[in-house]
CSV table of C-alpha atoms in Angstrom, one decimal:
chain,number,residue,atom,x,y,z
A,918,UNK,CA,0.0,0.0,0.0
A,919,UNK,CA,1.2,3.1,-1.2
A,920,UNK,CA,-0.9,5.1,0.5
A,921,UNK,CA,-2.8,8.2,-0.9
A,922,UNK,CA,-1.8,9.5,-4.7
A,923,UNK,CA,-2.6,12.9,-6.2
A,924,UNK,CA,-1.4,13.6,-9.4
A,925,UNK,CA,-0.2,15.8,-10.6
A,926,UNK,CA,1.8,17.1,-7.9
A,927,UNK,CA,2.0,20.8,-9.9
A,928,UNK,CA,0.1,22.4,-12.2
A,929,UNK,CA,0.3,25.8,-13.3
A,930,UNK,CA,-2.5,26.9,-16.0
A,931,UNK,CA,-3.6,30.2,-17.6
A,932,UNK,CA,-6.4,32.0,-16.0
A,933,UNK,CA,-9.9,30.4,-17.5
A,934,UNK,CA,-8.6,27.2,-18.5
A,935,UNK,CA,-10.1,24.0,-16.7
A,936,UNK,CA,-8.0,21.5,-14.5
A,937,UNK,CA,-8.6,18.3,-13.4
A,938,UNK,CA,-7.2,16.5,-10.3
A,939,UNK,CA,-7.0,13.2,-9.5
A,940,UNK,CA,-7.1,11.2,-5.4
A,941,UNK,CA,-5.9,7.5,-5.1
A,942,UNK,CA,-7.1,6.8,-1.7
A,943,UNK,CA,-6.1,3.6,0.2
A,944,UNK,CA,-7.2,0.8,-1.5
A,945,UNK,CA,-9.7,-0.1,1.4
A,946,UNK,CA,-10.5,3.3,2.9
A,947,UNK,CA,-14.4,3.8,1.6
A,948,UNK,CA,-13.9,7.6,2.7
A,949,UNK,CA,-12.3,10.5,0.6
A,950,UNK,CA,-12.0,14.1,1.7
A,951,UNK,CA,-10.9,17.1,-0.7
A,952,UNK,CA,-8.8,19.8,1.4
A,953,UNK,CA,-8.3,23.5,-0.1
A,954,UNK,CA,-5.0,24.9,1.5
A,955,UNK,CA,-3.7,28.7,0.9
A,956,UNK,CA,-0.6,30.5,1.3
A,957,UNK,CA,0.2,31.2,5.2
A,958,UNK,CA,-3.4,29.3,6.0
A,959,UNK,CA,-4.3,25.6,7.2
A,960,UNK,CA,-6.3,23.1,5.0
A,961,UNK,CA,-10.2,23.8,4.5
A,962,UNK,CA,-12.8,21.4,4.0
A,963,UNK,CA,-14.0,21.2,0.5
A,964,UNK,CA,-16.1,18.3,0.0
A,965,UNK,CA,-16.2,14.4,0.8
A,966,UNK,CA,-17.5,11.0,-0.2
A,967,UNK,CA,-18.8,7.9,1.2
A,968,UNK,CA,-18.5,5.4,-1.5
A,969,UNK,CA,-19.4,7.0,-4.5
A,970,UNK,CA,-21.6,9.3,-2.9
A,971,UNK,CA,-20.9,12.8,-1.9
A,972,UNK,CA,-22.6,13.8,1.3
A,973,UNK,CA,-21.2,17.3,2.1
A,974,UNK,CA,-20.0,20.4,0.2
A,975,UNK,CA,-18.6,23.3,1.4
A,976,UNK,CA,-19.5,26.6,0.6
A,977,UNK,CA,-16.0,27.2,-0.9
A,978,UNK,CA,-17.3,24.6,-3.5
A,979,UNK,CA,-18.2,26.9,-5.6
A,980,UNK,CA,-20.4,26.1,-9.1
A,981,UNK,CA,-17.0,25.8,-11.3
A,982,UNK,CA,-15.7,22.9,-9.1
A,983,UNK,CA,-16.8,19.9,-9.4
A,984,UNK,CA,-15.9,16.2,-7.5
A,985,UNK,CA,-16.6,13.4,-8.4
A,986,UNK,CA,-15.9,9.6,-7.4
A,987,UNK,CA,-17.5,7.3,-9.7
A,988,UNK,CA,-17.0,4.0,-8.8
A,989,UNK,CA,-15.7,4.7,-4.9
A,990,UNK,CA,-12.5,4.1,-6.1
A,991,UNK,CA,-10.4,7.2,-7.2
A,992,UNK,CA,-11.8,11.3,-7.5
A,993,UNK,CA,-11.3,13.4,-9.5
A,994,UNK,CA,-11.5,17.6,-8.8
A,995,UNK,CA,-12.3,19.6,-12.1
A,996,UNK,CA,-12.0,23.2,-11.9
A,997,UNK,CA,-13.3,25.1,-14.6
A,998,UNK,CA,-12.5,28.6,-15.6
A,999,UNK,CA,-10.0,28.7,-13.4
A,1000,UNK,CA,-9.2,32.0,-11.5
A,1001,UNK,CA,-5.8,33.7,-9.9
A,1002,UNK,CA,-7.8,33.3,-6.3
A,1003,UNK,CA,-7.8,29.2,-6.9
A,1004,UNK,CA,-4.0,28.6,-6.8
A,1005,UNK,CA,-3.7,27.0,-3.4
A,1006,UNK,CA,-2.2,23.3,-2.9
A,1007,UNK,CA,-5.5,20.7,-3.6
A,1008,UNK,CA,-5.1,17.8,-0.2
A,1009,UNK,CA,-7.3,14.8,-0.9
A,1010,UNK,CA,-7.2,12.4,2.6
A,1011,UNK,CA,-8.9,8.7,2.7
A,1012,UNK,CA,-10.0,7.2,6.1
A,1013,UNK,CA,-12.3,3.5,6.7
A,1014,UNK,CA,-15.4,5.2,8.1
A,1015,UNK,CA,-15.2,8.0,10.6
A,1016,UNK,CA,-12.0,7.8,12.5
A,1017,UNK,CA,-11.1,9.2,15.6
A,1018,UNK,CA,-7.5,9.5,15.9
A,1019,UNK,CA,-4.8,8.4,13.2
A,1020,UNK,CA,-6.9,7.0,10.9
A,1021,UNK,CA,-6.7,9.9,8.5
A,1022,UNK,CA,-4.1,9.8,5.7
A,1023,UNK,CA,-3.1,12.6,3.8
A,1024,UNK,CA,-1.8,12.6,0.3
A,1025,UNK,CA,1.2,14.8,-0.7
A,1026,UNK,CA,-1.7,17.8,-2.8
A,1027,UNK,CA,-1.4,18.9,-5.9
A,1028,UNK,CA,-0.2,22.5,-5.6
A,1029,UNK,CA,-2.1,25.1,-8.5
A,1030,UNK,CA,-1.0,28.2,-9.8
A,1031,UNK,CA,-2.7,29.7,-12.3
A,1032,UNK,CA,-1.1,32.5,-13.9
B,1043,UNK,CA,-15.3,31.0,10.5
B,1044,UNK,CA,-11.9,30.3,12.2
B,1045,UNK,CA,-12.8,27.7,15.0
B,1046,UNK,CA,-9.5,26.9,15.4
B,1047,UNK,CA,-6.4,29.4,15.9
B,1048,UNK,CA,-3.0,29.2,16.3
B,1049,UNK,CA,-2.1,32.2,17.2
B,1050,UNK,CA,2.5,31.8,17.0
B,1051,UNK,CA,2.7,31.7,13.5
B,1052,UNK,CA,6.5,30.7,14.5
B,1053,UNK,CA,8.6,29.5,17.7
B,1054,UNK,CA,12.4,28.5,17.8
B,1055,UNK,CA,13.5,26.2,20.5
B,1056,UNK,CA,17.3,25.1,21.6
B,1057,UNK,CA,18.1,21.5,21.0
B,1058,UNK,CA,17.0,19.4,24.1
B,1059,UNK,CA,14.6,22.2,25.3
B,1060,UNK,CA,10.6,21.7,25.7
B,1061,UNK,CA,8.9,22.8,22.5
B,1062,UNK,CA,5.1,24.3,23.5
B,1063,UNK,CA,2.9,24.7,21.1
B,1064,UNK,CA,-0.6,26.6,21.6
B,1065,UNK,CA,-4.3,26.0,19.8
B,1066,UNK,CA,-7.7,27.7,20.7
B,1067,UNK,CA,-11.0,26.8,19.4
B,1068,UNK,CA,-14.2,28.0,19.7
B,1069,UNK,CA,-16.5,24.8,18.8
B,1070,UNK,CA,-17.3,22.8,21.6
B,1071,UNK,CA,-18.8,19.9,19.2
B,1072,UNK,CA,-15.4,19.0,18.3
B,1073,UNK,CA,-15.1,15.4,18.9
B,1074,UNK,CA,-11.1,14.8,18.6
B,1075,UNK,CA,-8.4,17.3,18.6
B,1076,UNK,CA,-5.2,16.1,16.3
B,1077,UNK,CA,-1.8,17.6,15.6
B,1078,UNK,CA,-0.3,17.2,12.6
B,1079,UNK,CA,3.3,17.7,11.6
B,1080,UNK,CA,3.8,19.0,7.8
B,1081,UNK,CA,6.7,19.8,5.8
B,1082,UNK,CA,7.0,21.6,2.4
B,1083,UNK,CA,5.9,19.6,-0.6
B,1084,UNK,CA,4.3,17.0,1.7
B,1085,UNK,CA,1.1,16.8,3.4
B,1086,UNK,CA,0.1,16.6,6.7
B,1087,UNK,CA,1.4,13.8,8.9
B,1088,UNK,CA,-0.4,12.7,11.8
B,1089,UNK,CA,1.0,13.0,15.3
B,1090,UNK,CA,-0.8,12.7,18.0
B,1091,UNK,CA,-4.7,13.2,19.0
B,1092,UNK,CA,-6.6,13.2,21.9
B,1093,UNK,CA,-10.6,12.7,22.1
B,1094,UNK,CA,-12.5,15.5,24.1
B,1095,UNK,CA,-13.1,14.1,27.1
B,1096,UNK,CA,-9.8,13.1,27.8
B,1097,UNK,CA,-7.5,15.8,29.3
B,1098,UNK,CA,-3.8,14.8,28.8
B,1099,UNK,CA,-2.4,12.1,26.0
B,1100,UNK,CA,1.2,10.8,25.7
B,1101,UNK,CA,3.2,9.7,22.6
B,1102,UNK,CA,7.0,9.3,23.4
B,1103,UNK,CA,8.7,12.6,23.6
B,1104,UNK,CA,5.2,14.1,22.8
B,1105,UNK,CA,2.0,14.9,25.0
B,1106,UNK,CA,-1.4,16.9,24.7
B,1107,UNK,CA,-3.2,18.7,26.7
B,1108,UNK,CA,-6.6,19.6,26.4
B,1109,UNK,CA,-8.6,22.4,28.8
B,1110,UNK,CA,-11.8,22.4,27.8
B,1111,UNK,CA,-13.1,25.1,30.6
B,1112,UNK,CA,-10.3,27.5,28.3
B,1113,UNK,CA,-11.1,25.5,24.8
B,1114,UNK,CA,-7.1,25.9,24.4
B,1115,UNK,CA,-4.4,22.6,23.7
B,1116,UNK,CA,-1.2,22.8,23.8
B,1117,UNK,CA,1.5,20.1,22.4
B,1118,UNK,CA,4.3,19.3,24.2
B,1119,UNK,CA,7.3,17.9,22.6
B,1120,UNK,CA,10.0,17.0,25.0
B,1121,UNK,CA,13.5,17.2,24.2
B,1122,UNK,CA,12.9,19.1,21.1
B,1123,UNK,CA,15.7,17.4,17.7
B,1124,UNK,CA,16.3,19.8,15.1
B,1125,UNK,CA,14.0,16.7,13.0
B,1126,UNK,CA,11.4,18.2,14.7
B,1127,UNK,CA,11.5,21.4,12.7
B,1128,UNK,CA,8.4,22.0,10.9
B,1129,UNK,CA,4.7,23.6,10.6
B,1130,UNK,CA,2.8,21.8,13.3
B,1131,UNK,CA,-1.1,22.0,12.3
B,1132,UNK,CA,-4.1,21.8,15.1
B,1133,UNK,CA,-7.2,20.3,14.4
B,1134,UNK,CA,-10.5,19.8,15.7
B,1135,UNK,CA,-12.2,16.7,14.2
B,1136,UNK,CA,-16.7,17.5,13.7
B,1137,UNK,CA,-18.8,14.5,13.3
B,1138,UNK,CA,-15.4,12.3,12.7
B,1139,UNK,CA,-15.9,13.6,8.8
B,1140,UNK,CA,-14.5,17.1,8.8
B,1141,UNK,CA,-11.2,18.6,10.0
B,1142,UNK,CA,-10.9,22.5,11.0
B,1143,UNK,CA,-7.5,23.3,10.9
B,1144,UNK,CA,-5.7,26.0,12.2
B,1145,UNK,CA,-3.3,28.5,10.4
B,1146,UNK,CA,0.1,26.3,11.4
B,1147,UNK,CA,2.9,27.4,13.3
B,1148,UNK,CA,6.6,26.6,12.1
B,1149,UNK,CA,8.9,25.0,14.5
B,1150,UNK,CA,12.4,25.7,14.5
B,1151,UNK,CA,14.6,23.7,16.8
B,1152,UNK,CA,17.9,24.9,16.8
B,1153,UNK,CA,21.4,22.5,17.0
Protein backbone atom coordinates (compact mmCIF):
# COMPACT_ATOMS: atom_id res chain seq x y z
CA UNK A 1 0.00 0.00 0.00
CA UNK A 2 1.20 3.13 -1.22
CA UNK A 3 -0.90 5.12 0.49
CA UNK A 4 -2.80 8.18 -0.92
CA UNK A 5 -1.78 9.49 -4.74
CA UNK A 6 -2.60 12.85 -6.20
CA UNK A 7 -1.42 13.61 -9.38
CA UNK A 8 -0.20 15.83 -10.56
CA UNK A 9 1.82 17.11 -7.86
CA UNK A 10 1.97 20.76 -9.93
CA UNK A 11 0.12 22.43 -12.16
CA UNK A 12 0.29 25.80 -13.30
CA UNK A 13 -2.51 26.85 -16.04
CA UNK A 14 -3.57 30.19 -17.56
CA UNK A 15 -6.35 31.97 -15.98
CA UNK A 16 -9.93 30.45 -17.54
CA UNK A 17 -8.56 27.19 -18.48
CA UNK A 18 -10.05 24.00 -16.66
CA UNK A 19 -8.03 21.49 -14.47
CA UNK A 20 -8.59 18.28 -13.41
CA UNK A 21 -7.15 16.47 -10.29
CA UNK A 22 -6.97 13.17 -9.55
CA UNK A 23 -7.14 11.18 -5.44
CA UNK A 24 -5.91 7.51 -5.13
CA UNK A 25 -7.11 6.77 -1.69
CA UNK A 26 -6.09 3.65 0.23
CA UNK A 27 -7.19 0.85 -1.49
CA UNK A 28 -9.71 -0.12 1.39
CA UNK A 29 -10.51 3.27 2.85
CA UNK A 30 -14.38 3.84 1.65
CA UNK A 31 -13.91 7.60 2.69
CA UNK A 32 -12.26 10.48 0.56
CA UNK A 33 -12.02 14.10 1.71
CA UNK A 34 -10.89 17.11 -0.73
CA UNK A 35 -8.83 19.84 1.41
CA UNK A 36 -8.26 23.46 -0.05
CA UNK A 37 -4.96 24.86 1.52
CA UNK A 38 -3.71 28.71 0.88
CA UNK A 39 -0.55 30.52 1.27
CA UNK A 40 0.20 31.20 5.21
CA UNK A 41 -3.35 29.26 6.01
CA UNK A 42 -4.30 25.57 7.21
CA UNK A 43 -6.34 23.14 5.00
CA UNK A 44 -10.19 23.78 4.46
CA UNK A 45 -12.79 21.39 4.03
CA UNK A 46 -14.03 21.21 0.45
CA UNK A 47 -16.11 18.34 0.02
CA UNK A 48 -16.16 14.35 0.83
CA UNK A 49 -17.55 11.03 -0.22
CA UNK A 50 -18.78 7.88 1.16
CA UNK A 51 -18.45 5.39 -1.47
CA UNK A 52 -19.42 6.96 -4.55
CA UNK A 53 -21.57 9.30 -2.95
CA UNK A 54 -20.87 12.80 -1.91
CA UNK A 55 -22.56 13.78 1.32
CA UNK A 56 -21.16 17.29 2.10
CA UNK A 57 -19.95 20.37 0.23
CA UNK A 58 -18.59 23.31 1.40
CA UNK A 59 -19.50 26.65 0.61
CA UNK A 60 -15.98 27.17 -0.88
CA UNK A 61 -17.33 24.63 -3.51
CA UNK A 62 -18.24 26.86 -5.58
CA UNK A 63 -20.44 26.07 -9.09
CA UNK A 64 -17.01 25.78 -11.26
CA UNK A 65 -15.75 22.89 -9.13
CA UNK A 66 -16.77 19.85 -9.40
CA UNK A 67 -15.95 16.15 -7.49
CA UNK A 68 -16.61 13.41 -8.43
CA UNK A 69 -15.95 9.60 -7.43
CA UNK A 70 -17.53 7.27 -9.73
CA UNK A 71 -17.05 4.01 -8.82
CA UNK A 72 -15.69 4.69 -4.89
CA UNK A 73 -12.48 4.11 -6.12
CA UNK A 74 -10.40 7.19 -7.23
CA UNK A 75 -11.77 11.34 -7.45
CA UNK A 76 -11.27 13.42 -9.54
CA UNK A 77 -11.55 17.57 -8.82
CA UNK A 78 -12.29 19.56 -12.07
CA UNK A 79 -12.05 23.23 -11.90
CA UNK A 80 -13.34 25.13 -14.62
CA UNK A 81 -12.46 28.58 -15.60
CA UNK A 82 -10.00 28.75 -13.43
CA UNK A 83 -9.17 32.05 -11.51
CA UNK A 84 -5.84 33.66 -9.92
CA UNK A 85 -7.75 33.26 -6.28
CA UNK A 86 -7.84 29.19 -6.86
CA UNK A 87 -3.99 28.58 -6.78
CA UNK A 88 -3.71 27.02 -3.40
CA UNK A 89 -2.18 23.34 -2.86
CA UNK A 90 -5.54 20.72 -3.56
CA UNK A 91 -5.13 17.82 -0.17
CA UNK A 92 -7.28 14.76 -0.88
CA UNK A 93 -7.15 12.44 2.61
CA UNK A 94 -8.85 8.70 2.69
CA UNK A 95 -10.05 7.19 6.12
CA UNK A 96 -12.26 3.53 6.75
CA UNK A 97 -15.37 5.15 8.15
CA UNK A 98 -15.24 7.95 10.58
CA UNK A 99 -11.95 7.76 12.53
CA UNK A 100 -11.14 9.19 15.61
CA UNK A 101 -7.47 9.52 15.94
CA UNK A 102 -4.76 8.37 13.24
CA UNK A 103 -6.93 6.99 10.94
CA UNK A 104 -6.75 9.95 8.48
CA UNK A 105 -4.06 9.79 5.68
CA UNK A 106 -3.06 12.63 3.81
CA UNK A 107 -1.84 12.61 0.28
CA UNK A 108 1.19 14.76 -0.68
CA UNK A 109 -1.68 17.82 -2.78
CA UNK A 110 -1.40 18.93 -5.90
CA UNK A 111 -0.20 22.50 -5.55
CA UNK A 112 -2.07 25.12 -8.53
CA UNK A 113 -0.96 28.24 -9.78
CA UNK A 114 -2.73 29.69 -12.26
CA UNK A 115 -1.11 32.46 -13.88
CA UNK B 1 -15.27 31.03 10.49
CA UNK B 2 -11.95 30.31 12.24
CA UNK B 3 -12.82 27.66 15.05
CA UNK B 4 -9.53 26.90 15.36
CA UNK B 5 -6.45 29.37 15.86
CA UNK B 6 -3.05 29.25 16.31
CA UNK B 7 -2.08 32.17 17.21
CA UNK B 8 2.47 31.80 16.99
CA UNK B 9 2.69 31.74 13.50
CA UNK B 10 6.50 30.73 14.51
CA UNK B 11 8.59 29.53 17.66
CA UNK B 12 12.38 28.47 17.79
CA UNK B 13 13.46 26.24 20.47
CA UNK B 14 17.30 25.14 21.60
CA UNK B 15 18.06 21.46 20.96
CA UNK B 16 17.05 19.44 24.15
CA UNK B 17 14.57 22.18 25.31
CA UNK B 18 10.56 21.71 25.66
CA UNK B 19 8.89 22.78 22.50
CA UNK B 20 5.09 24.26 23.48
CA UNK B 21 2.94 24.74 21.12
CA UNK B 22 -0.62 26.64 21.62
CA UNK B 23 -4.32 26.04 19.76
CA UNK B 24 -7.71 27.68 20.67
CA UNK B 25 -10.97 26.84 19.44
CA UNK B 26 -14.22 27.96 19.71
CA UNK B 27 -16.47 24.80 18.85
CA UNK B 28 -17.32 22.82 21.63
CA UNK B 29 -18.81 19.95 19.19
CA UNK B 30 -15.41 19.03 18.29
CA UNK B 31 -15.11 15.42 18.94
CA UNK B 32 -11.06 14.79 18.62
CA UNK B 33 -8.39 17.26 18.61
CA UNK B 34 -5.18 16.15 16.25
CA UNK B 35 -1.76 17.56 15.55
CA UNK B 36 -0.34 17.21 12.61
CA UNK B 37 3.26 17.73 11.56
CA UNK B 38 3.84 19.02 7.84
CA UNK B 39 6.73 19.82 5.80
CA UNK B 40 6.99 21.64 2.35
CA UNK B 41 5.89 19.57 -0.63
CA UNK B 42 4.28 16.99 1.73
CA UNK B 43 1.14 16.84 3.41
CA UNK B 44 0.11 16.58 6.72
CA UNK B 45 1.42 13.82 8.91
CA UNK B 46 -0.35 12.66 11.78
CA UNK B 47 1.04 12.97 15.33
CA UNK B 48 -0.78 12.73 17.97
CA UNK B 49 -4.73 13.21 19.02
CA UNK B 50 -6.57 13.16 21.87
CA UNK B 51 -10.57 12.71 22.14
CA UNK B 52 -12.51 15.50 24.07
CA UNK B 53 -13.07 14.14 27.09
CA UNK B 54 -9.79 13.11 27.83
CA UNK B 55 -7.54 15.82 29.30
CA UNK B 56 -3.78 14.85 28.76
CA UNK B 57 -2.39 12.10 26.04
CA UNK B 58 1.23 10.82 25.74
CA UNK B 59 3.19 9.71 22.63
CA UNK B 60 7.01 9.33 23.39
CA UNK B 61 8.72 12.59 23.58
CA UNK B 62 5.19 14.08 22.82
CA UNK B 63 1.95 14.92 24.96
CA UNK B 64 -1.41 16.94 24.75
CA UNK B 65 -3.21 18.75 26.69
CA UNK B 66 -6.60 19.56 26.44
CA UNK B 67 -8.57 22.36 28.76
CA UNK B 68 -11.75 22.38 27.80
CA UNK B 69 -13.10 25.13 30.59
CA UNK B 70 -10.31 27.52 28.32
CA UNK B 71 -11.13 25.50 24.81
CA UNK B 72 -7.11 25.94 24.39
CA UNK B 73 -4.40 22.57 23.67
CA UNK B 74 -1.16 22.81 23.80
CA UNK B 75 1.48 20.05 22.38
CA UNK B 76 4.33 19.31 24.21
CA UNK B 77 7.32 17.92 22.62
CA UNK B 78 10.02 16.95 24.97
CA UNK B 79 13.51 17.23 24.23
CA UNK B 80 12.95 19.14 21.09
CA UNK B 81 15.67 17.35 17.71
CA UNK B 82 16.30 19.82 15.07
CA UNK B 83 13.95 16.66 12.96
CA UNK B 84 11.45 18.20 14.69
CA UNK B 85 11.54 21.40 12.68
CA UNK B 86 8.40 21.97 10.88
CA UNK B 87 4.71 23.61 10.59
CA UNK B 88 2.82 21.83 13.30
CA UNK B 89 -1.12 22.03 12.31
CA UNK B 90 -4.13 21.84 15.12
CA UNK B 91 -7.16 20.28 14.36
CA UNK B 92 -10.48 19.85 15.69
CA UNK B 93 -12.23 16.66 14.19
CA UNK B 94 -16.74 17.47 13.66
CA UNK B 95 -18.84 14.48 13.28
CA UNK B 96 -15.43 12.27 12.71
CA UNK B 97 -15.94 13.56 8.80
CA UNK B 98 -14.50 17.11 8.84
CA UNK B 99 -11.19 18.64 9.96
CA UNK B 100 -10.94 22.51 11.05
CA UNK B 101 -7.49 23.33 10.87
CA UNK B 102 -5.73 25.96 12.23
CA UNK B 103 -3.31 28.52 10.42
CA UNK B 104 0.05 26.27 11.38
CA UNK B 105 2.91 27.36 13.30
CA UNK B 106 6.55 26.64 12.15
CA UNK B 107 8.92 25.02 14.54
CA UNK B 108 12.38 25.73 14.46
CA UNK B 109 14.58 23.72 16.82
CA UNK B 110 17.93 24.87 16.78
CA UNK B 111 21.35 22.45 17.03
Amino acid sequence: DTGVSQDPRHKITKRGQNVTFRCDPISEHNRLYWYRQTLGQGPEFLTYFQNEAQLEKSRLLSDRFSAERPKGSFSTLEIQRTEQGDSAMYLCASSLGGQSGNGYTFGSGTRLTVV
Amino acid sequence: DQQVKQNSPSLSVQEGRISILNCDYTNSMFDYFLWYKKYPAEGPTFLISISSIKDKNEDGRFTVFLNKSAKHLSLHIVPSQPGDSAVYFCAGLYNFNKFYFGSGTKLNVKP
